[in-house]
PDB file of C-alpha atoms in Angstrom:
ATOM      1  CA  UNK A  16     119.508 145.040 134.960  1.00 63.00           C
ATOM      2  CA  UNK A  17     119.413 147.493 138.339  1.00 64.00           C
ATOM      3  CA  UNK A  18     117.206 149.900 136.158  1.00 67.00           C
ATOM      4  CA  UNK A  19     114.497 147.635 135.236  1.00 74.00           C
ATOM      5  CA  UNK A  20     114.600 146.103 138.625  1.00 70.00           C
ATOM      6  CA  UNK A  21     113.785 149.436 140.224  1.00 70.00           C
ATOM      7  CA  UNK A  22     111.302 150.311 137.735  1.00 76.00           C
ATOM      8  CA  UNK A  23     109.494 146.666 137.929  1.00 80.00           C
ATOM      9  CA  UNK A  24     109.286 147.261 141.945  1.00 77.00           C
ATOM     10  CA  UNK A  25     107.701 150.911 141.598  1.00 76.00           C
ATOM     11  CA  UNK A  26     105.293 149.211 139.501  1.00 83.00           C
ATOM     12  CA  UNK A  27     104.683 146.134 141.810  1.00 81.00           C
ATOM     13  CA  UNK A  28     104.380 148.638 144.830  1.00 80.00           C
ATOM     14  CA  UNK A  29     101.856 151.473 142.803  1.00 82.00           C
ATOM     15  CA  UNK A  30      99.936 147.807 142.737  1.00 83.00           C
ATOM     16  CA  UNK A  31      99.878 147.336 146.381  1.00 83.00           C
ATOM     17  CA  UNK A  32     102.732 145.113 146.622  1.00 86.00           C
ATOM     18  CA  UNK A  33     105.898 144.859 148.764  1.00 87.00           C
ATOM     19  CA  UNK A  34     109.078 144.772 147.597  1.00 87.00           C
ATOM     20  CA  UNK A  35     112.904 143.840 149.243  1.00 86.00           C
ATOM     21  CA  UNK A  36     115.390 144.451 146.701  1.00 85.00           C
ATOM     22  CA  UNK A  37     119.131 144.758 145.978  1.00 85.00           C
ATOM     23  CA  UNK A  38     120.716 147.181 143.856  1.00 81.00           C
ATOM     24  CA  UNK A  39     123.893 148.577 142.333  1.00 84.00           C
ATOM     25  CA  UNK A  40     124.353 152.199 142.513  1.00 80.00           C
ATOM     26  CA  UNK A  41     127.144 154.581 141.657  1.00 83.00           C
ATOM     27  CA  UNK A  42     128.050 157.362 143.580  1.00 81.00           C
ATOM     28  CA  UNK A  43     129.657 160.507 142.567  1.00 81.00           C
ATOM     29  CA  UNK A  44     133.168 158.997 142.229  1.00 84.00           C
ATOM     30  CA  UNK A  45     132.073 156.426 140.061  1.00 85.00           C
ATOM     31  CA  UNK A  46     132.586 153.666 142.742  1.00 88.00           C
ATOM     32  CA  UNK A  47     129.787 150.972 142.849  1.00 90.00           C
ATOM     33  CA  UNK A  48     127.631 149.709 146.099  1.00 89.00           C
ATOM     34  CA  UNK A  49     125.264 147.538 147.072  1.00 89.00           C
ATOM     35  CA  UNK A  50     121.902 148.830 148.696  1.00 85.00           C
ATOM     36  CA  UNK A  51     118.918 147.349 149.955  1.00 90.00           C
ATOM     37  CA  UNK A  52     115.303 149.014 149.208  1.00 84.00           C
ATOM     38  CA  UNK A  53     112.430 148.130 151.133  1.00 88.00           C
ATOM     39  CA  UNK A  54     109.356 149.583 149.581  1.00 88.00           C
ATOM     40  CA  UNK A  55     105.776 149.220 149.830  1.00 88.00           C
ATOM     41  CA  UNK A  56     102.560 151.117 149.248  1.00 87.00           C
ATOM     42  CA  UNK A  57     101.827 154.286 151.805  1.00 87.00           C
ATOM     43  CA  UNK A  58      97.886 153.769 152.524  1.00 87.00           C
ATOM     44  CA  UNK A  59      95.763 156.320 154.432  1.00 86.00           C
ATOM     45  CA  UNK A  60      93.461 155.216 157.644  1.00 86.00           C
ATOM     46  CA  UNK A  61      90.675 154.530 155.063  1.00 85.00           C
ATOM     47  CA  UNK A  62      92.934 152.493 153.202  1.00 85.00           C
ATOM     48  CA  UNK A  63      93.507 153.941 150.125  1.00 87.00           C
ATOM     49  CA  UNK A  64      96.591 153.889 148.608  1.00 86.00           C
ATOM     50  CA  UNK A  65      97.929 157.518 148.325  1.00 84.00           C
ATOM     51  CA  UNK A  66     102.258 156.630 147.683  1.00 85.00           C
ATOM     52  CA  UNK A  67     104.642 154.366 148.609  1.00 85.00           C
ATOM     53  CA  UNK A  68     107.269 154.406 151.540  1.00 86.00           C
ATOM     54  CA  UNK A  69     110.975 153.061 150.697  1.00 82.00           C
ATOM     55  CA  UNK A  70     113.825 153.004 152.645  1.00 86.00           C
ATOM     56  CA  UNK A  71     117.601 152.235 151.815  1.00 84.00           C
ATOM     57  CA  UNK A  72     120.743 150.497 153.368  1.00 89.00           C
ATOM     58  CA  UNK A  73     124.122 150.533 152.666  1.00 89.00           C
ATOM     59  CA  UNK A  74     124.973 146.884 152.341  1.00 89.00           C
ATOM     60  CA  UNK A  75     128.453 146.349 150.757  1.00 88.00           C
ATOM     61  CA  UNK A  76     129.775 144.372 153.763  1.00 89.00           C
ATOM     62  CA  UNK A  77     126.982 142.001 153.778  1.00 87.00           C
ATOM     63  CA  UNK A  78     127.262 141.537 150.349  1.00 86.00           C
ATOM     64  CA  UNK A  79     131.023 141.008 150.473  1.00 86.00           C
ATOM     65  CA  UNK A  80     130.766 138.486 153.644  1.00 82.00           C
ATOM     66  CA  UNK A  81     128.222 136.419 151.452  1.00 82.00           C
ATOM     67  CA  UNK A  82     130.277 136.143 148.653  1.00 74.00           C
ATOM     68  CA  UNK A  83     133.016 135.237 150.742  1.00 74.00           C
ATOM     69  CA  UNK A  84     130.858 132.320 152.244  1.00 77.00           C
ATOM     70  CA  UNK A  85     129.847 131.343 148.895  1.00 77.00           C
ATOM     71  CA  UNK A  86     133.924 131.071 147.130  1.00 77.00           C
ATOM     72  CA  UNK A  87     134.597 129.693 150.410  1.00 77.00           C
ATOM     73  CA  UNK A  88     131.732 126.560 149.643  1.00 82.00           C
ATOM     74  CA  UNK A  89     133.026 126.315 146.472  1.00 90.00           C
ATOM     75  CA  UNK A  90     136.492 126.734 146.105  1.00 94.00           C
ATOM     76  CA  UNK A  91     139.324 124.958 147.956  1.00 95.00           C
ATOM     77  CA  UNK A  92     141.244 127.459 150.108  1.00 93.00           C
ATOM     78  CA  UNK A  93     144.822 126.353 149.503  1.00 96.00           C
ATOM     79  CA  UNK A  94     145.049 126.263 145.740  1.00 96.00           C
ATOM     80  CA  UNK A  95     141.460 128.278 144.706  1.00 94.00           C
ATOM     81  CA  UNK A  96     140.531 125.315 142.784  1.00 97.00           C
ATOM     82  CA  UNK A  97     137.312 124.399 142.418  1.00 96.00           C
ATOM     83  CA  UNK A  98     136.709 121.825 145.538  1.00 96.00           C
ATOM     84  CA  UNK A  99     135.213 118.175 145.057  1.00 94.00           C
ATOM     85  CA  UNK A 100     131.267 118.957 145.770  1.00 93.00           C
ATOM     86  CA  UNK A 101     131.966 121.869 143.526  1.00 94.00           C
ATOM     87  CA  UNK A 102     133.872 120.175 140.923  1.00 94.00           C
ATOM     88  CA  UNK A 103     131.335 116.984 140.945  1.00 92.00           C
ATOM     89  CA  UNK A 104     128.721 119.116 140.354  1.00 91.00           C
ATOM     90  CA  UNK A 105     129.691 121.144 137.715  1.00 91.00           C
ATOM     91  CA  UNK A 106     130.780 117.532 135.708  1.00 89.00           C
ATOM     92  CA  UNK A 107     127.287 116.401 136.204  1.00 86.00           C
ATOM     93  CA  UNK A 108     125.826 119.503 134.791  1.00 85.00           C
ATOM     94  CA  UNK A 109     128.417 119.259 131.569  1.00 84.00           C
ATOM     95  CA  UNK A 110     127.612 115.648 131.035  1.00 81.00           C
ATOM     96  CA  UNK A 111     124.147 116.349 130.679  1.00 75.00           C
ATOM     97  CA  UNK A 112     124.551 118.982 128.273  1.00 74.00           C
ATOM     98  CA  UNK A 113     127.433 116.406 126.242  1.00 70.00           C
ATOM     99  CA  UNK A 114     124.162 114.187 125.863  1.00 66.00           C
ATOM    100  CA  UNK A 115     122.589 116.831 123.309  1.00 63.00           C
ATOM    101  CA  UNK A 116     125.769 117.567 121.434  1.00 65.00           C
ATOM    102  CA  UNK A 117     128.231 115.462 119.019  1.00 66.00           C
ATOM    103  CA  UNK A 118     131.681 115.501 121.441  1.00 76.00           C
ATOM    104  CA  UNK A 119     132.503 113.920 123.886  1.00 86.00           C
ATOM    105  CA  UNK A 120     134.084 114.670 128.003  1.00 91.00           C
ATOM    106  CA  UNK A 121     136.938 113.431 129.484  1.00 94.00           C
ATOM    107  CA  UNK A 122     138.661 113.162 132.728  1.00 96.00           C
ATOM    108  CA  UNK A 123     141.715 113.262 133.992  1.00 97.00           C
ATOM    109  CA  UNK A 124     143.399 111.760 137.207  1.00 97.00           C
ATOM    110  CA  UNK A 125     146.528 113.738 138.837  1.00 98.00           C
ATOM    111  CA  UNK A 126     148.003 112.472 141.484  1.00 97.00           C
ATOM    112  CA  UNK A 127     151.477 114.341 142.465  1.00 97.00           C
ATOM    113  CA  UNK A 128     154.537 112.115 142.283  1.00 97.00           C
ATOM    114  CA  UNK A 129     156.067 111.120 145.996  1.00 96.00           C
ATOM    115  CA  UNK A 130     154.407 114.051 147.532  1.00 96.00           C
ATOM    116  CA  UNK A 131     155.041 112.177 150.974  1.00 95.00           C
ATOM    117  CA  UNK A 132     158.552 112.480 150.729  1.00 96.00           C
ATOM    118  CA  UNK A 133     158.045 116.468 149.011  1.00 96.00           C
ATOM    119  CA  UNK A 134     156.567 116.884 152.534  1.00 95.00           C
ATOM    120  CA  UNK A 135     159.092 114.991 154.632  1.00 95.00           C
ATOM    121  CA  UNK A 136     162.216 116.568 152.482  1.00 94.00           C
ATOM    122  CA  UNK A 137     160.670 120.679 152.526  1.00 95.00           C
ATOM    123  CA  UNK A 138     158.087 120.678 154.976  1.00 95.00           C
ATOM    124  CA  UNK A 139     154.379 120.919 155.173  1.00 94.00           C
ATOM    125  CA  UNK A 140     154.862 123.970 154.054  1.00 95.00           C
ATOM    126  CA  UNK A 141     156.920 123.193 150.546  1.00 96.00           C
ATOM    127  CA  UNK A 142     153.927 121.108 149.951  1.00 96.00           C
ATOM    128  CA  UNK A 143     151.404 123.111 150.125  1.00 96.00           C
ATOM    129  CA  UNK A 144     153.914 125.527 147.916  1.00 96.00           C
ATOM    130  CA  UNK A 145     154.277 122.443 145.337  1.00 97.00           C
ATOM    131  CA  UNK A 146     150.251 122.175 145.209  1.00 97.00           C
ATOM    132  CA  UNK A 147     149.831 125.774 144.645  1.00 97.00           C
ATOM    133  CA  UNK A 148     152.231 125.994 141.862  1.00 96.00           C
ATOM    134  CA  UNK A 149     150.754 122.648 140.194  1.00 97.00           C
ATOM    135  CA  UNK A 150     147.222 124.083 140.362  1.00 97.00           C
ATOM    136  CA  UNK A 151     147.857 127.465 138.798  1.00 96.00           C
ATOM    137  CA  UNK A 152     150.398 125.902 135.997  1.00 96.00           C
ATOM    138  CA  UNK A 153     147.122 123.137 135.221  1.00 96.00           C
ATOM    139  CA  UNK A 154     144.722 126.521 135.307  1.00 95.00           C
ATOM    140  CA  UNK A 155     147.266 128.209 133.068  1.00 94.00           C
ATOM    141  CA  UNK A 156     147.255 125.284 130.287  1.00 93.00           C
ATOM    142  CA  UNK A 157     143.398 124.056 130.446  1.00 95.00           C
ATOM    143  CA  UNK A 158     141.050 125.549 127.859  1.00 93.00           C
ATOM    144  CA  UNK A 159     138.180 128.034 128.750  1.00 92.00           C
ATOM    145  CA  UNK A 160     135.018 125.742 129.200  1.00 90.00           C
ATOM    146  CA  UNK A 161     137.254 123.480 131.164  1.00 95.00           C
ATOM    147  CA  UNK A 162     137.486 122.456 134.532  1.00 96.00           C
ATOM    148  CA  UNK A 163     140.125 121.717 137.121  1.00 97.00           C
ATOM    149  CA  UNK A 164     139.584 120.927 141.215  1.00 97.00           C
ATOM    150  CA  UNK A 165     141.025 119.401 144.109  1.00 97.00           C
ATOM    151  CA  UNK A 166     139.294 116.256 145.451  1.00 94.00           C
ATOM    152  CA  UNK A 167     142.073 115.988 148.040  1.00 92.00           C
ATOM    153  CA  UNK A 168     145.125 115.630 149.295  1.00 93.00           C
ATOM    154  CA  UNK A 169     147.621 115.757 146.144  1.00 96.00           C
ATOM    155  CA  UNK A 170     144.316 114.335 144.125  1.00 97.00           C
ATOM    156  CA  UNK A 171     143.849 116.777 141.492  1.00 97.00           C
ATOM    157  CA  UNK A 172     141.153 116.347 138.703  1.00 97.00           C
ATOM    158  CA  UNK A 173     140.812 117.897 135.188  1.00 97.00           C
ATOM    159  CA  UNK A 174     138.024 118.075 132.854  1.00 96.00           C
ATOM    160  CA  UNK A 175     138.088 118.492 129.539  1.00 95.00           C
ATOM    161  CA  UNK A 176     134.979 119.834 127.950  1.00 91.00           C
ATOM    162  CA  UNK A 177     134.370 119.211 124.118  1.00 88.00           C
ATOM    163  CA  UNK A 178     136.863 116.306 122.822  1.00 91.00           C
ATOM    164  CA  UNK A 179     136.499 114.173 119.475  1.00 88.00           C
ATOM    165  CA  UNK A 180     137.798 110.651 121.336  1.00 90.00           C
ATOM    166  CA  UNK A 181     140.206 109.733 123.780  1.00 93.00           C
ATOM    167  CA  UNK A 182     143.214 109.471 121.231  1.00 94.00           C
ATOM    168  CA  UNK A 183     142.200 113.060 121.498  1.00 94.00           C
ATOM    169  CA  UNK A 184     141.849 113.566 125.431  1.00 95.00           C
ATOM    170  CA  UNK A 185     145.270 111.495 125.429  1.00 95.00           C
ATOM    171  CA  UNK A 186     147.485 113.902 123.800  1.00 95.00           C
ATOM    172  CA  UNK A 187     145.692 116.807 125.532  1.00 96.00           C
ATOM    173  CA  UNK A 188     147.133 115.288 128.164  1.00 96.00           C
ATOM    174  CA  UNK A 189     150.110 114.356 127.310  1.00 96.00           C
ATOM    175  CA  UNK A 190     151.261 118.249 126.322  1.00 95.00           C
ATOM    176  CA  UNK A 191     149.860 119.217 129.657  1.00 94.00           C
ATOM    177  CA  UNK A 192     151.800 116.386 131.654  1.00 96.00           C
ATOM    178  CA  UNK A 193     154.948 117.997 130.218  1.00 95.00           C
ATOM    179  CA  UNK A 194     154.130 122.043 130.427  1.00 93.00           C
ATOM    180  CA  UNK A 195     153.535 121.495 134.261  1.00 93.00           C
ATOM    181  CA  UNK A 196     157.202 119.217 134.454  1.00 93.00           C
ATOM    182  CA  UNK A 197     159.187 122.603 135.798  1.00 94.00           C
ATOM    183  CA  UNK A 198     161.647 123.074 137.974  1.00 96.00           C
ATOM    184  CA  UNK A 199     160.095 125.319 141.159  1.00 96.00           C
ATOM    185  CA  UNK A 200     162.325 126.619 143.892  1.00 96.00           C
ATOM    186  CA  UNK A 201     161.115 126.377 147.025  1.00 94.00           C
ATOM    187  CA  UNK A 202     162.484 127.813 150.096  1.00 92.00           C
ATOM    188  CA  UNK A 203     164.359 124.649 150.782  1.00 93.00           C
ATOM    189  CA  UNK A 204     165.954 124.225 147.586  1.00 94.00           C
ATOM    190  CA  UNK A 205     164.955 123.439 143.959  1.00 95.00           C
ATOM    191  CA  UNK A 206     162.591 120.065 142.615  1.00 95.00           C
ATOM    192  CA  UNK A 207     160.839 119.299 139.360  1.00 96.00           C
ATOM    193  CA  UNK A 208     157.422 118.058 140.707  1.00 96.00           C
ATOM    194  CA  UNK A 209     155.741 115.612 138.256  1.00 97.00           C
ATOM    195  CA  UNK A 210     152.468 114.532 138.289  1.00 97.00           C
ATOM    196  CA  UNK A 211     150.638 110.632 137.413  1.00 98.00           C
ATOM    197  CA  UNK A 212     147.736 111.398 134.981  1.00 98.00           C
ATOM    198  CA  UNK A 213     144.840 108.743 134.278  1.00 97.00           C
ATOM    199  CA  UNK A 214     142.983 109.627 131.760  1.00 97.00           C
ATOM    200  CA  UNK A 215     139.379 108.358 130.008  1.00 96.00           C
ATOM    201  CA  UNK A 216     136.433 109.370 128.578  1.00 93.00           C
ATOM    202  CA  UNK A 217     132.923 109.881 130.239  1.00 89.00           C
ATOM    203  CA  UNK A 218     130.109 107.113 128.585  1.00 81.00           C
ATOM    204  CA  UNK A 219     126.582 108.305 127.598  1.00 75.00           C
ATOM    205  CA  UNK A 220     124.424 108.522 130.467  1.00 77.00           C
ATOM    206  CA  UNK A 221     127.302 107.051 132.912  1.00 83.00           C
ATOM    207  CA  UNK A 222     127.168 107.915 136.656  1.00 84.00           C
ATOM    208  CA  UNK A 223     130.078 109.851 137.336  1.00 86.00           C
ATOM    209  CA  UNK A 224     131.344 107.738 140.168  1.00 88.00           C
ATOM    210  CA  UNK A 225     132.310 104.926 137.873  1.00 90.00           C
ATOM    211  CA  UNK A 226     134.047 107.497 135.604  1.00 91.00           C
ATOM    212  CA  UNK A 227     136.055 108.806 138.394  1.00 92.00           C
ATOM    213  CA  UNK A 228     136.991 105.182 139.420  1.00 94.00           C
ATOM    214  CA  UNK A 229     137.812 104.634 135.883  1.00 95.00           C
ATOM    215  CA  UNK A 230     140.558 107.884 135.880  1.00 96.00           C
ATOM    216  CA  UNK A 231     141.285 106.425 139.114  1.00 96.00           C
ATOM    217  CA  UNK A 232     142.280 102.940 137.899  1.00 96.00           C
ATOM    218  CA  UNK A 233     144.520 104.645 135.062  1.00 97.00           C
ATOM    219  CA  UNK A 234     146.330 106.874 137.578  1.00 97.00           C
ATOM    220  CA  UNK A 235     147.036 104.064 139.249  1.00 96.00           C
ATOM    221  CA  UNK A 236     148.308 101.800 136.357  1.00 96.00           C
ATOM    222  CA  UNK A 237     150.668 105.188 135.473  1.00 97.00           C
ATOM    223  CA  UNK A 238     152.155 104.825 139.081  1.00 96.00           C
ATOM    224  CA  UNK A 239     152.552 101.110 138.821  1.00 97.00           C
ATOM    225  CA  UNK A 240     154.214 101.714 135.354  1.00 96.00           C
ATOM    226  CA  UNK A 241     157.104 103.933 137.176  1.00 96.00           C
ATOM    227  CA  UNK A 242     155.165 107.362 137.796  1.00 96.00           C
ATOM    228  CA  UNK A 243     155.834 110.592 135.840  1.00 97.00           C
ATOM    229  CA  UNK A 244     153.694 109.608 132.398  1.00 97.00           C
ATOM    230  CA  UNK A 245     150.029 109.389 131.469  1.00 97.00           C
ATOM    231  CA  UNK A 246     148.137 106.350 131.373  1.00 97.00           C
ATOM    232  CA  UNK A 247     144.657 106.096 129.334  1.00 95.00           C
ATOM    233  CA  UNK A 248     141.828 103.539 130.416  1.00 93.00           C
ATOM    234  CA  UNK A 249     138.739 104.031 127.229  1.00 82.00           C
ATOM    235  CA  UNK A 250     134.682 103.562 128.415  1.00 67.00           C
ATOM    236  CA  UNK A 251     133.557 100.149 129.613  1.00 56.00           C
ATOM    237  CA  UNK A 252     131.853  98.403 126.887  1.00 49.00           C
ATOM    238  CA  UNK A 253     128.391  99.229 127.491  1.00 46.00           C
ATOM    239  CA  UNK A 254     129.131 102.879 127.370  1.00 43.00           C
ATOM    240  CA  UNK A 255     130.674 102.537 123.647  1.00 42.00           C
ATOM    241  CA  UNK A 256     128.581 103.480 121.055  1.00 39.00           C
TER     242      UNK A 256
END
């Protein structure tokens, strides 16, 4: 914590070190900022170390511009999902760790039903509305551990960390399919935006772009099979145990 990082850089410096730290401090109304110490060892013309100098900045707005940077690199700035790098990267860190466990990952596809014509009937505008809502009504269903981005466009992906088998993954997905089915008004009227779901399971040691071609493939046999419903596609063979 702050305390030991303070105390660890008075030691460093009584050893002739520099130190550039941040810290948390409270002031006297309890509210919290950010400060930078610079400290370093105070020596005499001989050279001997006699104290230390330090000096402190306030540096809340620095630290709140970074921060900013850093949601901005991750998160998509329409719907605050997680974007694709983001998303990617986090599903490449959970499949190693599904490697040294007993359960297994899945994916699923969302692609938003004739969002073209949601655009050309309410407007750039209703879309981005219809996006918004679908994001924080997939947020609002997933499970903590669980992941859910925008790759693009109406392209929408969900992970599901910890499942037994896709029978599994397939009626998580299923239940969310319909909680999301709700009629939203808009300021051009009322629709029920519905989503295509492809769903599958991520393989042992698979690279994640054929698992996301996979989820792809089953999105797309869930539009082909009239839209609205949830289609699953299992691992390729060589990824079955």
């Amino acid at each position: 914590d702050d305390v030991e990082l303070a105390r660890t850089a008075q030691a460093d410096v009584d050893r002739g070190r520099r130190r550039n730290d941040r810290l948390r401090i409270g002031d006297d109304q309890n509210i919290w900022h950010w400060i930078e110490l610079h400290a370093g060892p105070y020596r005499r013309s001989d050279g001997e170390q006699v104290g230390s100098v330090l000096s402190l900045r306030l540096v809340d707005r620095e630290v709140q511009a970074e921060a900013e940077l850093d949601r901005r690199a991750r998160y998509d700035p329409l719907t605050s999902l997680l974007n694709r790098n983001e998303v990617f990267e986090r599903i490449e860190a959970l499949a190693h760790r599904q490697r040294h466990g007993d359960r297994s990952m899945a994916l699923m596809f969302c692609d938003i039903d004739h969002f073209k014509e949601i655009n050309d009937s309410h407007g750039h505008a209703g879309g981005d509305a219809v996006l918004q809502a679908l994001a924080m009504r997939l947020q609002e269903q997933v499970r903590a551990g669980d992941l859910v981005g925008r790759i693009g466009g109406d392209e929408l992906l969900v992970v599901l960390d910890g499942v037994d088998d896709l029978e599994q993954a397939l009626q998580f997905a299923e239940r969310l399919h319909q909680n999301v089915r709700q009629p939203l008004t808009l300021a051009t009227g009322v629709l029920t935006p519905t989503l295509s779901i492809g769903v599958t399971l991520v393989g042992a040691d698979e690279l994640m772009d054929g698992v996301v071609a996979r989820a792809d493939a089953a999105m797309y046999q869930a539009k082909k099979a009239g839209r609205d419903r949830v289609t699953a596609i299992g691992q390729p063979p060589s990824a079955v145990a």
